[in-house]
PDB file of C-alpha atoms in Angstrom:
ATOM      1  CA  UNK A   8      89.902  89.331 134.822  1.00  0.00           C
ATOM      2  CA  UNK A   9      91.218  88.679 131.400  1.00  0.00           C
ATOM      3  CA  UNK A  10      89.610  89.834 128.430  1.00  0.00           C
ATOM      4  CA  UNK A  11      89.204  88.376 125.319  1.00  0.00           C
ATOM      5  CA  UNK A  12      90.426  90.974 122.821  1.00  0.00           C
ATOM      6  CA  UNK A  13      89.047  89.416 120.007  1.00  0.00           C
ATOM      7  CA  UNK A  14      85.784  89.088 121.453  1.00  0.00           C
ATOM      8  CA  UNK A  15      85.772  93.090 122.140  1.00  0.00           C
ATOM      9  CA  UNK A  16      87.102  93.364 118.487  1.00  0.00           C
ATOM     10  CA  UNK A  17      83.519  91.878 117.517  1.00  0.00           C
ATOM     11  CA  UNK A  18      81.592  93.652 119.583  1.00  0.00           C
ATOM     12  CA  UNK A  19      83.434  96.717 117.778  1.00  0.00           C
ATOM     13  CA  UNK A  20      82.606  95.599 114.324  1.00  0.00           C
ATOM     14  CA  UNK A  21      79.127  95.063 115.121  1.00  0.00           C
ATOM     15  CA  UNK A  22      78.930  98.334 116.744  1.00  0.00           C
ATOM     16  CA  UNK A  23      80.397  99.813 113.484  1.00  0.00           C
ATOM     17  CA  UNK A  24      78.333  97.650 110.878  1.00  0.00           C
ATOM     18  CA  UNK A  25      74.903  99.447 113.488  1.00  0.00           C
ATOM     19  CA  UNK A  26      76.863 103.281 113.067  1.00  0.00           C
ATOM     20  CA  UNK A  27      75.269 106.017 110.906  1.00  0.00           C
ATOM     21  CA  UNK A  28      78.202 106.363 109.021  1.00  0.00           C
ATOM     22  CA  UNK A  29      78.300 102.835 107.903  1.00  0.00           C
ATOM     23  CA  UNK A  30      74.669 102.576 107.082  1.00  0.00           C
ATOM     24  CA  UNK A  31      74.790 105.888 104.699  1.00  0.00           C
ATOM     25  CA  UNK A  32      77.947 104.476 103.114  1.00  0.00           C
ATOM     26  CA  UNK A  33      75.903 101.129 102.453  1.00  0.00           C
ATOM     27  CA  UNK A  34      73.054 103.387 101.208  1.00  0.00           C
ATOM     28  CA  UNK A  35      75.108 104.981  98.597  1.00  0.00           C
ATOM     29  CA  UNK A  36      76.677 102.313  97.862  1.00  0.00           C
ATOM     30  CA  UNK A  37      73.459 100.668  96.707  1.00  0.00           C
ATOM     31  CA  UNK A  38      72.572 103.852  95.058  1.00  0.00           C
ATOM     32  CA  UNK A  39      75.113 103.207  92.616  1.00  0.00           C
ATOM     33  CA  UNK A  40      74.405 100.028  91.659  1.00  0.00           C
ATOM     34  CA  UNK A  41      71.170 100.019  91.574  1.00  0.00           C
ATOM     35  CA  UNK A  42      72.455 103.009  88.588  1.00  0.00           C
ATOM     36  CA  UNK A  43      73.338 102.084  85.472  1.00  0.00           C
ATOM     37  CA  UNK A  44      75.330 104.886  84.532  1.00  0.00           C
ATOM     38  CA  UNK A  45      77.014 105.704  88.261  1.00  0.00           C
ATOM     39  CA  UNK A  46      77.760 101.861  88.469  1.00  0.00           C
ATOM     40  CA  UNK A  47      79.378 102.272  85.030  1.00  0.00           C
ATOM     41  CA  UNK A  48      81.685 105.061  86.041  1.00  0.00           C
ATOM     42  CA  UNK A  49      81.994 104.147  89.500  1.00  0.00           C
ATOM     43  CA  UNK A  50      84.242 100.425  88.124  1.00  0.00           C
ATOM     44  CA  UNK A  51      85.979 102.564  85.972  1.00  0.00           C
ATOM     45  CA  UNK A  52      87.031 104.581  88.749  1.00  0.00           C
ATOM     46  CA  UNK A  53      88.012 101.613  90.841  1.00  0.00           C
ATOM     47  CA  UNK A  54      89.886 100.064  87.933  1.00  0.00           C
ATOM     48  CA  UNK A  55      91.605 102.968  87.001  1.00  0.00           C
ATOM     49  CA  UNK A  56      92.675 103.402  91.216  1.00  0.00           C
ATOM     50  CA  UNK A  57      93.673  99.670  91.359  1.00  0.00           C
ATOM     51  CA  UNK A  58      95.937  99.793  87.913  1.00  0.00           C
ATOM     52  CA  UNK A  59      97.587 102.398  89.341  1.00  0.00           C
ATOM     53  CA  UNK A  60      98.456 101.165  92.389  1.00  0.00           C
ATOM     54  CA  UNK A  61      99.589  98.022  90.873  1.00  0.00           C
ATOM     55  CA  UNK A  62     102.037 100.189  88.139  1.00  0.00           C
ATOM     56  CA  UNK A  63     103.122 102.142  91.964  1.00  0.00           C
ATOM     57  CA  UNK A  64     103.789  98.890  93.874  1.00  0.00           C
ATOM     58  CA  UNK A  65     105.355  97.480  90.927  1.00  0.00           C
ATOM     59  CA  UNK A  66     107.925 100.519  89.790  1.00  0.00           C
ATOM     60  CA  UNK A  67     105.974 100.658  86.849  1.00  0.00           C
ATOM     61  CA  UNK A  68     106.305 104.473  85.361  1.00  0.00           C
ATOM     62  CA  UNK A  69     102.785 106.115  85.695  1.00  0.00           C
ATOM     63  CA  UNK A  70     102.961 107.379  81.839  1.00  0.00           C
ATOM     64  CA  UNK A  71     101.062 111.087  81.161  1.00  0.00           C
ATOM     65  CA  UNK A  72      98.438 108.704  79.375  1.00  0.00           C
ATOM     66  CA  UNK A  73      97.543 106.838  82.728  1.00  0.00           C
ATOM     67  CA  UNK A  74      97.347 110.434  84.800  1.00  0.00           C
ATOM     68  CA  UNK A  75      95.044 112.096  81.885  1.00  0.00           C
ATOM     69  CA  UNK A  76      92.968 108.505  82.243  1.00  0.00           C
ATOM     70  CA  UNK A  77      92.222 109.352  85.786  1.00  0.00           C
ATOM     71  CA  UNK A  78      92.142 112.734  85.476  1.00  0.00           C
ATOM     72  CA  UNK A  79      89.035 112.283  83.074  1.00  0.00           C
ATOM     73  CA  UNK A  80      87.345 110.047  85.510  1.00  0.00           C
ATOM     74  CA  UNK A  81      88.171 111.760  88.344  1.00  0.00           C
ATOM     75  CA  UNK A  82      86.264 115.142  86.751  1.00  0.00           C
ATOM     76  CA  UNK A  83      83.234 112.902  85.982  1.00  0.00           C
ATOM     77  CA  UNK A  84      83.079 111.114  89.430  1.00  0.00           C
ATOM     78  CA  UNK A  85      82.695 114.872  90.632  1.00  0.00           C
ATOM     79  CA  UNK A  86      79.410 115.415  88.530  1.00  0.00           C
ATOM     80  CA  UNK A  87      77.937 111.827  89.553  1.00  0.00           C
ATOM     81  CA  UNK A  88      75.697 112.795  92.587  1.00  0.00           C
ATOM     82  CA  UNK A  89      75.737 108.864  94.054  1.00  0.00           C
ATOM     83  CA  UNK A  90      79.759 108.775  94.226  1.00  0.00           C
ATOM     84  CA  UNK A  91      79.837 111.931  95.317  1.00  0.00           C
ATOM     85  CA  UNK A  92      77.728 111.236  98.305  1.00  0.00           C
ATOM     86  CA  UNK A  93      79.532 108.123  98.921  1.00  0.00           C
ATOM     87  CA  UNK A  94      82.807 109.162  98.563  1.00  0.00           C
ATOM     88  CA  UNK A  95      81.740 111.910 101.500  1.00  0.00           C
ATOM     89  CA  UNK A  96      80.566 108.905 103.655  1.00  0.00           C
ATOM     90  CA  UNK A  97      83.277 106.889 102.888  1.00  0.00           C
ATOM     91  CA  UNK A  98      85.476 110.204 104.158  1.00  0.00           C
ATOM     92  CA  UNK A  99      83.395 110.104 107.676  1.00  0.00           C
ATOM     93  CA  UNK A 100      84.143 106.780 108.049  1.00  0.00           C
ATOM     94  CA  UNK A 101      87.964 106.546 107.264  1.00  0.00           C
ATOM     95  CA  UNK A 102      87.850 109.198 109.947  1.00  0.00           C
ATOM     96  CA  UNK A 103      85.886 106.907 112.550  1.00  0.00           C
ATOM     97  CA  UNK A 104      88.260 104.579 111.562  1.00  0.00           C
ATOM     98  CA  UNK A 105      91.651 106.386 112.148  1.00  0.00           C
ATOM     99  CA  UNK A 106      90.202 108.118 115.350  1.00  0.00           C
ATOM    100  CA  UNK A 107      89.582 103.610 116.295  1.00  0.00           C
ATOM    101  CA  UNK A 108      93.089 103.179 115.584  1.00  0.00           C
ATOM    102  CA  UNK A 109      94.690 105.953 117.517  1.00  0.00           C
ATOM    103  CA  UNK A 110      92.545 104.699 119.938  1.00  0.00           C
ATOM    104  CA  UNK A 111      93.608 101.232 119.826  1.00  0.00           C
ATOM    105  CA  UNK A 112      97.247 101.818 119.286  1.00  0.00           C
ATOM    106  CA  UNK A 113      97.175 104.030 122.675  1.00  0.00           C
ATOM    107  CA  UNK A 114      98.305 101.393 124.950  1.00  0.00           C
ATOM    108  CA  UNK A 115     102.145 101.349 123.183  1.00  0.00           C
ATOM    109  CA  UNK A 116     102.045 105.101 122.406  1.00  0.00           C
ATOM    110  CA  UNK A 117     102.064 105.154 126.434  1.00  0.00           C
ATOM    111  CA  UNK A 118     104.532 102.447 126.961  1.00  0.00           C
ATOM    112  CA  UNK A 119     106.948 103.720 124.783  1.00  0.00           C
ATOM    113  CA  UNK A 120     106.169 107.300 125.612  1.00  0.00           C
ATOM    114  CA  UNK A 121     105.436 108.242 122.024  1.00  0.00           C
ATOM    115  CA  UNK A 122     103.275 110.966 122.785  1.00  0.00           C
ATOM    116  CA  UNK A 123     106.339 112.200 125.421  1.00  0.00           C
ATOM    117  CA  UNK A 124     108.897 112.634 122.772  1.00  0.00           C
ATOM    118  CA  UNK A 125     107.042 113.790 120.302  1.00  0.00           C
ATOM    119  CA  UNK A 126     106.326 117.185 122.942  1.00  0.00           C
ATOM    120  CA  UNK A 127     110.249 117.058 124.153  1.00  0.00           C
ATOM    121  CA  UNK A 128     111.334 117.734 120.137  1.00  0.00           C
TER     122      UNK A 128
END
């Protein structure tokens, strides 16, 4: 019988879109923009996060200024009750996530015996 792997990898994001951590981090998410004050802070956050990233990709020096930036938004984001809640569903499912992948990437792990030389060391 051969399976279509794409197929299952449908049927798994499906599955994940119907999951209780997906639908809470959709449910904050929504929070936030439907406020105009955590939406506000929330793109800041996310602009300050991709700048940088682009700067760290790029071998651009993150200057003091840049780290006291995020630093500032970073202490608000902690007082906004909407990203704080989704950033804690956003954590649940990163873990759902990773446990998919380890899950996933078991097949090799065996063939190679990954999981044997990592106990032999």
């Amino acid at each position: 019988m051969t399976v279509n792997i794409y197929d299952e990898a449908n049927r798994l994001e499906s599955a994940l879109r119907q999951s209780d951590e997906y639908t809470a981090v959709k449910t904050y998410f929504e929070a936030i923009n439907n406020n105009p004050e955590s939406k506000k802070l929330f793109n800041e956050f996310r602009n300050i996060q991709l700048t940088l990233q682009e700067k760290q990709m790029s071998g651009q020096e993150i200057t003091e200024e840049d780290i006291a930036s995020a630093n500032n938004v970073a202490a608000k984001i902690e007082q906004d009750e909407n990203i704080a809640k989704l950033m804690q569903a956003e954590q649940r499912m990163s873990q759902i996530i990773e446990d998919l992948n380890r899950i996933i990437m078991k097949p090799l792990q065996d063939l190679y015996g990954v999981n044997d030389a990592a106990t032999e060391q």
